[in-house]
CSV table of C-alpha atoms in Angstrom, one decimal:
chain,number,residue,atom,x,y,z
A,341,UNK,CA,40.7,-44.4,-0.7
A,342,UNK,CA,39.6,-47.9,1.3
A,343,UNK,CA,37.3,-48.5,-1.6
A,344,UNK,CA,40.3,-48.5,-3.9
A,345,UNK,CA,43.1,-50.5,-1.8
A,346,UNK,CA,40.9,-53.2,-1.5
A,347,UNK,CA,39.5,-53.3,-4.8
A,348,UNK,CA,43.1,-53.2,-6.2
A,349,UNK,CA,44.4,-55.8,-3.1
A,350,UNK,CA,41.1,-58.2,-4.4
A,351,UNK,CA,42.3,-57.6,-8.2
A,352,UNK,CA,46.2,-58.3,-7.9
A,353,UNK,CA,45.4,-61.5,-5.6
A,354,UNK,CA,42.7,-63.1,-8.2
A,355,UNK,CA,44.9,-62.2,-11.1
A,356,UNK,CA,47.9,-64.2,-10.0
A,357,UNK,CA,45.6,-67.4,-8.6
A,358,UNK,CA,44.6,-67.3,-11.7
A,359,UNK,CA,47.9,-66.9,-13.6
A,360,UNK,CA,49.3,-69.5,-11.3
A,361,UNK,CA,46.5,-71.8,-12.3
A,362,UNK,CA,45.3,-72.2,-8.7
A,363,UNK,CA,42.2,-70.8,-9.5
A,364,UNK,CA,40.8,-73.1,-6.9
A,365,UNK,CA,42.2,-72.1,-4.5
A,366,UNK,CA,41.3,-68.5,-4.4
A,367,UNK,CA,38.1,-68.7,-2.6
A,368,UNK,CA,39.3,-70.8,-0.6
A,369,UNK,CA,41.6,-67.8,0.6
A,370,UNK,CA,39.1,-65.7,-0.2
A,371,UNK,CA,36.7,-67.3,2.7
A,372,UNK,CA,39.5,-67.9,5.4
A,373,UNK,CA,39.9,-64.0,5.0
A,374,UNK,CA,35.9,-63.8,6.2
A,375,UNK,CA,36.7,-66.7,8.6
A,376,UNK,CA,39.2,-64.1,10.0
A,377,UNK,CA,37.5,-61.3,10.8
A,378,UNK,CA,35.2,-63.4,12.9
A,379,UNK,CA,37.9,-64.8,15.0
A,380,UNK,CA,39.7,-61.5,15.5
A,381,UNK,CA,36.3,-59.7,16.4
A,382,UNK,CA,35.6,-62.8,18.9
A,383,UNK,CA,38.6,-62.8,20.6
A,384,UNK,CA,38.5,-59.0,21.0
A,385,UNK,CA,35.1,-59.4,22.3
A,386,UNK,CA,35.9,-59.8,26.2
A,387,UNK,CA,37.8,-57.7,26.4
A,388,UNK,CA,35.8,-54.8,24.3
A,389,UNK,CA,33.1,-55.5,26.5
A,390,UNK,CA,35.3,-55.3,29.8
A,391,UNK,CA,36.4,-51.6,29.3
A,392,UNK,CA,32.9,-50.3,27.3
A,393,UNK,CA,31.4,-51.5,31.1
A,394,UNK,CA,34.2,-49.8,33.3
A,395,UNK,CA,33.7,-46.8,30.8
A,396,UNK,CA,30.0,-46.7,32.0
A,397,UNK,CA,30.7,-46.8,35.3
A,398,UNK,CA,33.2,-44.0,35.1
A,399,UNK,CA,30.5,-41.7,32.9
A,400,UNK,CA,27.8,-42.1,35.7
A,401,UNK,CA,29.8,-41.7,38.5
A,402,UNK,CA,30.8,-38.4,36.7
A,403,UNK,CA,34.8,-39.0,36.0
A,404,UNK,CA,34.5,-38.8,32.5
A,405,UNK,CA,33.6,-35.4,32.7
A,406,UNK,CA,36.2,-33.8,34.6
A,407,UNK,CA,38.8,-35.5,32.8
A,408,UNK,CA,37.2,-33.9,29.7
A,409,UNK,CA,37.5,-30.9,31.4
A,410,UNK,CA,40.8,-31.3,31.8
A,411,UNK,CA,42.1,-32.1,28.8
A,412,UNK,CA,39.5,-30.1,26.7
A,413,UNK,CA,42.6,-27.4,26.4
A,414,UNK,CA,44.9,-29.9,25.2
A,415,UNK,CA,43.4,-31.8,22.7
A,416,UNK,CA,41.3,-28.9,21.5
A,417,UNK,CA,45.0,-27.7,20.2
A,418,UNK,CA,45.1,-30.5,18.1
A,419,UNK,CA,41.7,-31.3,17.2
A,420,UNK,CA,39.6,-28.2,17.8
A,421,UNK,CA,36.2,-30.3,17.0
A,422,UNK,CA,36.6,-32.1,19.9
A,423,UNK,CA,33.9,-31.4,22.1
A,424,UNK,CA,32.1,-34.0,24.3
A,425,UNK,CA,34.7,-36.5,22.7
A,426,UNK,CA,37.8,-35.5,24.6
A,427,UNK,CA,37.5,-37.8,27.4
A,428,UNK,CA,37.3,-41.1,25.2
A,429,UNK,CA,40.2,-39.4,23.2
A,430,UNK,CA,42.3,-39.0,26.5
A,431,UNK,CA,41.4,-42.5,27.7
A,432,UNK,CA,42.1,-43.6,23.8
A,433,UNK,CA,45.6,-42.4,23.5
A,434,UNK,CA,46.3,-42.8,27.3
A,435,UNK,CA,45.6,-46.5,26.7
A,436,UNK,CA,47.6,-46.3,24.0
A,437,UNK,CA,50.8,-45.0,25.8
A,438,UNK,CA,50.8,-47.5,28.2
A,439,UNK,CA,50.6,-50.5,26.0
A,440,UNK,CA,47.5,-51.4,26.5
A,441,UNK,CA,46.0,-51.5,22.8
A,442,UNK,CA,42.5,-53.6,23.5
A,443,UNK,CA,41.6,-51.2,26.0
A,444,UNK,CA,42.2,-48.4,23.6
A,445,UNK,CA,39.7,-49.9,21.0
A,446,UNK,CA,36.5,-49.1,22.8
A,447,UNK,CA,37.7,-45.6,23.8
A,448,UNK,CA,38.8,-44.9,20.4
A,449,UNK,CA,35.2,-46.0,19.0
A,450,UNK,CA,33.1,-43.9,21.6
A,451,UNK,CA,35.4,-41.0,20.7
A,452,UNK,CA,34.6,-41.5,16.7
A,453,UNK,CA,31.4,-41.7,17.4
A,454,UNK,CA,31.2,-38.3,19.6
A,455,UNK,CA,33.5,-36.5,16.6
A,456,UNK,CA,31.1,-38.2,13.8
A,457,UNK,CA,29.0,-35.0,12.3
A,458,UNK,CA,26.5,-37.1,10.5
A,459,UNK,CA,27.0,-38.8,6.7
A,460,UNK,CA,29.5,-41.0,6.0
A,461,UNK,CA,31.8,-38.7,5.2
A,462,UNK,CA,35.1,-38.5,7.9
A,463,UNK,CA,34.9,-34.9,10.1
A,464,UNK,CA,38.6,-33.0,10.5
A,465,UNK,CA,38.7,-34.0,14.3
A,466,UNK,CA,38.1,-37.7,12.9
A,467,UNK,CA,41.6,-37.7,10.3
A,468,UNK,CA,43.7,-36.0,12.9
A,469,UNK,CA,42.3,-38.4,15.7
A,470,UNK,CA,43.2,-42.1,13.2
A,471,UNK,CA,46.8,-40.5,12.3
A,472,UNK,CA,47.6,-39.8,16.2
A,473,UNK,CA,46.3,-42.9,16.6
A,474,UNK,CA,48.7,-44.5,13.2
A,475,UNK,CA,51.7,-43.3,15.0
A,476,UNK,CA,52.0,-45.8,17.7
A,477,UNK,CA,53.0,-43.5,20.7
A,478,UNK,CA,54.2,-46.1,23.8
A,479,UNK,CA,55.7,-45.9,26.4
A,480,UNK,CA,57.0,-49.8,26.5
A,481,UNK,CA,56.5,-51.6,23.0
A,482,UNK,CA,56.0,-54.4,25.0
A,483,UNK,CA,55.3,-57.0,22.4
A,484,UNK,CA,58.4,-56.0,20.4
A,485,UNK,CA,60.5,-56.5,24.5
A,486,UNK,CA,58.3,-59.8,24.4
A,487,UNK,CA,59.4,-61.0,21.7
A,488,UNK,CA,63.0,-59.7,21.9
A,489,UNK,CA,63.4,-61.5,24.9
A,490,UNK,CA,62.0,-64.9,23.4
A,491,UNK,CA,64.8,-65.0,21.0
A,492,UNK,CA,67.3,-64.6,23.2
A,493,UNK,CA,68.4,-61.0,23.0
A,494,UNK,CA,71.1,-59.7,25.8
A,495,UNK,CA,69.1,-56.3,25.9
A,496,UNK,CA,65.8,-56.5,24.8
A,497,UNK,CA,65.1,-53.1,26.4
A,498,UNK,CA,67.4,-51.5,24.3
A,499,UNK,CA,65.4,-51.2,21.4
A,500,UNK,CA,63.0,-48.8,23.6
A,501,UNK,CA,64.9,-45.3,23.0
A,502,UNK,CA,64.7,-45.0,19.3
A,503,UNK,CA,61.5,-46.5,19.1
A,504,UNK,CA,59.8,-43.8,21.3
A,505,UNK,CA,61.6,-41.4,19.5
A,506,UNK,CA,61.0,-42.5,16.1
A,507,UNK,CA,57.2,-42.4,17.9
A,508,UNK,CA,57.3,-39.0,18.1
A,509,UNK,CA,58.1,-38.1,14.5
A,510,UNK,CA,55.5,-40.4,13.4
A,511,UNK,CA,53.2,-37.9,15.5
A,512,UNK,CA,54.7,-35.1,14.2
A,513,UNK,CA,54.6,-36.2,11.1
A,514,UNK,CA,51.2,-36.5,11.4
A,515,UNK,CA,49.6,-33.5,12.3
A,516,UNK,CA,52.0,-31.8,9.7
A,517,UNK,CA,50.6,-34.5,6.9
A,518,UNK,CA,47.0,-33.8,8.4
A,519,UNK,CA,46.9,-30.3,8.2
A,520,UNK,CA,49.1,-29.9,4.6
A,521,UNK,CA,46.8,-32.3,3.0
A,522,UNK,CA,43.5,-31.5,5.0
A,523,UNK,CA,42.9,-28.6,1.5
A,524,UNK,CA,43.5,-31.6,-0.9
A,525,UNK,CA,40.5,-33.9,0.1
A,526,UNK,CA,37.5,-31.6,0.5
B,193,UNK,CA,54.2,-55.1,31.1
B,194,UNK,CA,55.1,-53.8,34.8
B,195,UNK,CA,53.3,-50.9,34.0
B,196,UNK,CA,49.8,-52.8,32.9
B,197,UNK,CA,51.0,-55.2,36.1
B,198,UNK,CA,50.2,-52.3,38.4
B,199,UNK,CA,48.4,-49.5,37.2
B,200,UNK,CA,45.5,-51.4,35.5
B,201,UNK,CA,44.4,-53.0,38.8
B,202,UNK,CA,45.0,-49.8,40.7
B,203,UNK,CA,43.0,-47.8,38.1
B,204,UNK,CA,40.3,-50.0,38.2
B,205,UNK,CA,40.2,-50.8,42.2
B,206,UNK,CA,40.0,-46.5,42.4
B,207,UNK,CA,37.0,-46.6,39.9
B,208,UNK,CA,34.8,-48.9,41.8
B,209,UNK,CA,35.1,-47.2,44.8
B,210,UNK,CA,35.4,-43.5,43.9
B,211,UNK,CA,32.0,-44.6,41.8
B,212,UNK,CA,30.6,-46.6,45.0
B,213,UNK,CA,31.0,-43.2,47.5
B,214,UNK,CA,30.1,-41.7,45.0
B,215,UNK,CA,26.2,-43.6,45.2
B,216,UNK,CA,26.7,-44.7,41.6
B,217,UNK,CA,24.6,-48.2,40.5
B,218,UNK,CA,27.3,-49.7,39.2
B,219,UNK,CA,25.8,-52.9,38.3
B,220,UNK,CA,23.4,-51.3,36.0
B,221,UNK,CA,26.0,-49.3,35.0
B,222,UNK,CA,28.0,-52.0,33.0
B,223,UNK,CA,25.6,-53.8,32.3
B,224,UNK,CA,23.8,-50.7,30.6
B,225,UNK,CA,27.4,-50.1,28.6
B,226,UNK,CA,28.5,-53.2,28.2
B,227,UNK,CA,25.6,-54.0,26.1
B,228,UNK,CA,26.0,-51.3,23.3
B,229,UNK,CA,29.7,-53.2,23.0
B,230,UNK,CA,27.7,-56.2,20.9
B,231,UNK,CA,26.3,-54.1,18.0
B,232,UNK,CA,29.6,-52.0,17.9
B,233,UNK,CA,31.4,-55.1,17.6
B,234,UNK,CA,28.5,-56.9,15.2
B,235,UNK,CA,29.2,-53.7,12.6
B,236,UNK,CA,33.2,-54.0,12.4
B,237,UNK,CA,32.5,-57.8,11.2
B,238,UNK,CA,32.5,-56.9,7.9
B,239,UNK,CA,34.6,-54.0,8.0
B,240,UNK,CA,37.2,-56.2,9.5
B,241,UNK,CA,35.9,-59.2,6.6
B,242,UNK,CA,36.7,-56.4,3.8
B,243,UNK,CA,40.6,-55.9,4.6
B,244,UNK,CA,41.5,-59.8,5.8
B,245,UNK,CA,40.0,-61.1,2.4
B,246,UNK,CA,42.1,-58.0,0.8
B,247,UNK,CA,45.0,-59.3,2.4
B,248,UNK,CA,44.7,-62.7,2.2
B,249,UNK,CA,44.2,-62.6,-1.9
B,250,UNK,CA,47.5,-60.9,-1.8
B,251,UNK,CA,49.3,-63.1,0.3
B,252,UNK,CA,48.0,-66.8,-0.1
B,253,UNK,CA,47.9,-65.8,-4.2
B,254,UNK,CA,52.0,-65.0,-3.4
B,255,UNK,CA,52.0,-61.4,-5.2
B,256,UNK,CA,53.0,-60.2,-2.0
B,257,UNK,CA,56.4,-62.4,-1.9
B,258,UNK,CA,56.6,-61.6,-5.6
B,259,UNK,CA,56.4,-58.0,-5.0
B,260,UNK,CA,59.0,-58.1,-2.6
B,261,UNK,CA,61.4,-60.1,-4.7
B,262,UNK,CA,60.5,-56.8,-7.1
B,263,UNK,CA,61.1,-54.1,-4.3
B,264,UNK,CA,64.2,-55.3,-2.4
B,265,UNK,CA,67.2,-54.3,-4.7
B,266,UNK,CA,65.1,-51.0,-4.7
B,267,UNK,CA,65.0,-51.6,-1.6
B,268,UNK,CA,68.6,-52.6,-1.3
B,269,UNK,CA,69.9,-49.2,-2.6
B,270,UNK,CA,68.3,-47.0,-0.1
B,271,UNK,CA,70.3,-48.9,2.4
B,272,UNK,CA,67.3,-50.6,3.4
B,273,UNK,CA,68.2,-54.2,4.4
B,274,UNK,CA,66.3,-56.9,2.4
B,275,UNK,CA,64.9,-59.1,5.3
B,276,UNK,CA,63.3,-55.0,6.4
B,277,UNK,CA,60.7,-55.1,3.4
B,278,UNK,CA,58.2,-57.4,3.6
B,279,UNK,CA,57.8,-56.0,7.6
B,280,UNK,CA,57.5,-52.5,6.2
B,281,UNK,CA,54.8,-54.0,3.7
B,282,UNK,CA,53.0,-56.4,6.3
B,283,UNK,CA,53.4,-53.7,8.8
B,284,UNK,CA,50.1,-51.4,8.0
B,285,UNK,CA,48.0,-54.5,7.1
B,286,UNK,CA,48.7,-57.2,10.7
B,287,UNK,CA,49.6,-56.7,14.0
B,288,UNK,CA,50.2,-60.4,14.4
B,289,UNK,CA,51.6,-61.2,10.9
B,290,UNK,CA,54.1,-58.1,11.8
B,291,UNK,CA,54.8,-59.9,15.0
B,292,UNK,CA,55.6,-63.4,13.8
B,293,UNK,CA,58.1,-62.0,10.8
B,294,UNK,CA,60.1,-60.5,13.3
B,295,UNK,CA,60.1,-63.3,14.9
B,296,UNK,CA,61.3,-65.1,11.7
B,297,UNK,CA,63.9,-61.9,11.6
B,298,UNK,CA,65.1,-62.1,15.3
B,299,UNK,CA,65.6,-66.1,14.8
B,300,UNK,CA,67.9,-65.7,12.0
B,301,UNK,CA,69.9,-62.8,12.0
B,302,UNK,CA,70.4,-62.1,15.9
B,303,UNK,CA,68.1,-59.9,18.1
B,304,UNK,CA,70.8,-57.7,18.9
B,305,UNK,CA,72.2,-57.5,15.6
B,306,UNK,CA,71.9,-54.1,13.7
B,307,UNK,CA,68.7,-55.9,11.5
B,308,UNK,CA,67.4,-57.1,14.4
B,309,UNK,CA,67.9,-53.6,16.7
B,310,UNK,CA,66.6,-52.1,13.1
B,311,UNK,CA,63.5,-54.4,12.5
B,312,UNK,CA,62.6,-54.6,16.1
B,313,UNK,CA,62.7,-50.7,16.2
B,314,UNK,CA,60.5,-50.5,13.3
B,315,UNK,CA,57.8,-52.7,14.2
B,316,UNK,CA,57.6,-51.0,17.5
B,317,UNK,CA,57.1,-47.8,16.1
B,318,UNK,CA,54.7,-48.0,13.8
B,319,UNK,CA,51.0,-48.9,13.8
B,320,UNK,CA,48.5,-51.1,12.2
B,321,UNK,CA,47.1,-48.3,10.0
B,322,UNK,CA,44.6,-50.2,7.6
B,323,UNK,CA,43.6,-51.9,10.8
B,324,UNK,CA,42.6,-48.8,12.8
B,325,UNK,CA,40.9,-47.3,9.5
B,326,UNK,CA,38.9,-50.2,9.1
B,327,UNK,CA,38.0,-50.5,12.6
B,328,UNK,CA,37.2,-46.6,13.7
B,329,UNK,CA,35.8,-45.6,10.4
B,330,UNK,CA,33.7,-48.7,11.1
B,331,UNK,CA,32.3,-48.6,13.8
B,332,UNK,CA,30.2,-45.4,12.9
B,333,UNK,CA,30.0,-45.8,9.1
B,334,UNK,CA,32.0,-43.6,7.7
B,335,UNK,CA,32.9,-44.9,4.2
B,336,UNK,CA,34.7,-41.7,3.2
B,337,UNK,CA,37.9,-41.6,4.9
B,338,UNK,CA,39.3,-38.7,3.5
B,339,UNK,CA,42.8,-38.0,3.9
B,340,UNK,CA,42.9,-39.7,6.9
B,341,UNK,CA,45.1,-43.4,4.7
B,342,UNK,CA,47.4,-41.0,3.2
B,343,UNK,CA,48.2,-38.5,6.3
B,344,UNK,CA,48.5,-42.5,8.8
B,345,UNK,CA,50.8,-43.7,5.8
B,346,UNK,CA,53.0,-40.7,5.9
B,347,UNK,CA,53.4,-40.7,9.4
B,348,UNK,CA,54.0,-44.8,9.8
B,349,UNK,CA,56.6,-43.9,6.4
B,350,UNK,CA,58.4,-41.4,8.8
B,351,UNK,CA,58.8,-43.6,12.1
B,352,UNK,CA,59.9,-46.2,9.9
B,353,UNK,CA,62.9,-44.7,9.0
B,354,UNK,CA,63.5,-42.3,11.1
B,355,UNK,CA,63.5,-45.6,13.2
B,356,UNK,CA,66.1,-47.7,11.7
B,357,UNK,CA,68.5,-44.1,10.7
B,358,UNK,CA,68.2,-44.1,14.4
B,359,UNK,CA,69.2,-47.8,15.3
B,360,UNK,CA,72.6,-47.0,13.4
B,361,UNK,CA,73.7,-44.2,15.6
B,362,UNK,CA,72.0,-45.4,18.9
């Protein structure tokens, strides 16, 4: 899937550049995309290390094991093959819910590693986990509220309830479409 | 905002106290785990580079703009205001560009206008799907993502549609 998304985006972009007679700009644009990856990763790196480190402390203290035992049933309801990924999955969804996107990423990566069944093919648990992550279930969409406040909104929190309901609908759609599509993508 | 300003420091404080009471060598535990972060981040860079490069190709070539011009009349027939179209198209790829776009929409149409509220809910209830897929699958070296992308995009489309419709009644 990503193979086609990537290929088609690059091809359309290059065709447009050439058709507009701006072929010389094309490579500059592509390189700036790569440069963006370095900048983005560097800006993530500090928070990423912090939360990975704190997760390590929680693990050594036996807290992640406790959390996993507590959350095993609810997590396995959605992701039957969760196994020992239950703790990072819970932490990832909780961090997302509280609007701590940057803390959510290292937990998510740890969850993916524990859901990995080897090879280069996604396991069913991975797909469900990704789909749930994509539904943006969040208590307070802080970044949107901040933009609304900056743009002079009289009631920046006005959108919290409709946003939450829409996210719930998105989560439900993620679960249903995951189950429905799994037969199509052996 | 308020949540993270109370909850987080308290949680981290409690974690450190608990670990110290349990006689965990927290210094070693932190170093050991934080060290694992760097190889993970290094593995992420090429995956992010591929996605951002493809996005940049579409953006700077003008292809994205042309596509939006093409789609806008169609979207309008479906009852979707034209300023919302670029938001919907960019949202799956980039969080920072969709927030910048949201700012533009809110400045131009007013944050509390119907379009401004629809745009806010749209951004709040959807996620950067391709970023999530790239980072999470990239980190574990999975390239065959099966139905993850379609399922995530369907979920996003439902979130966006429900969100935009809700702002008309709420």
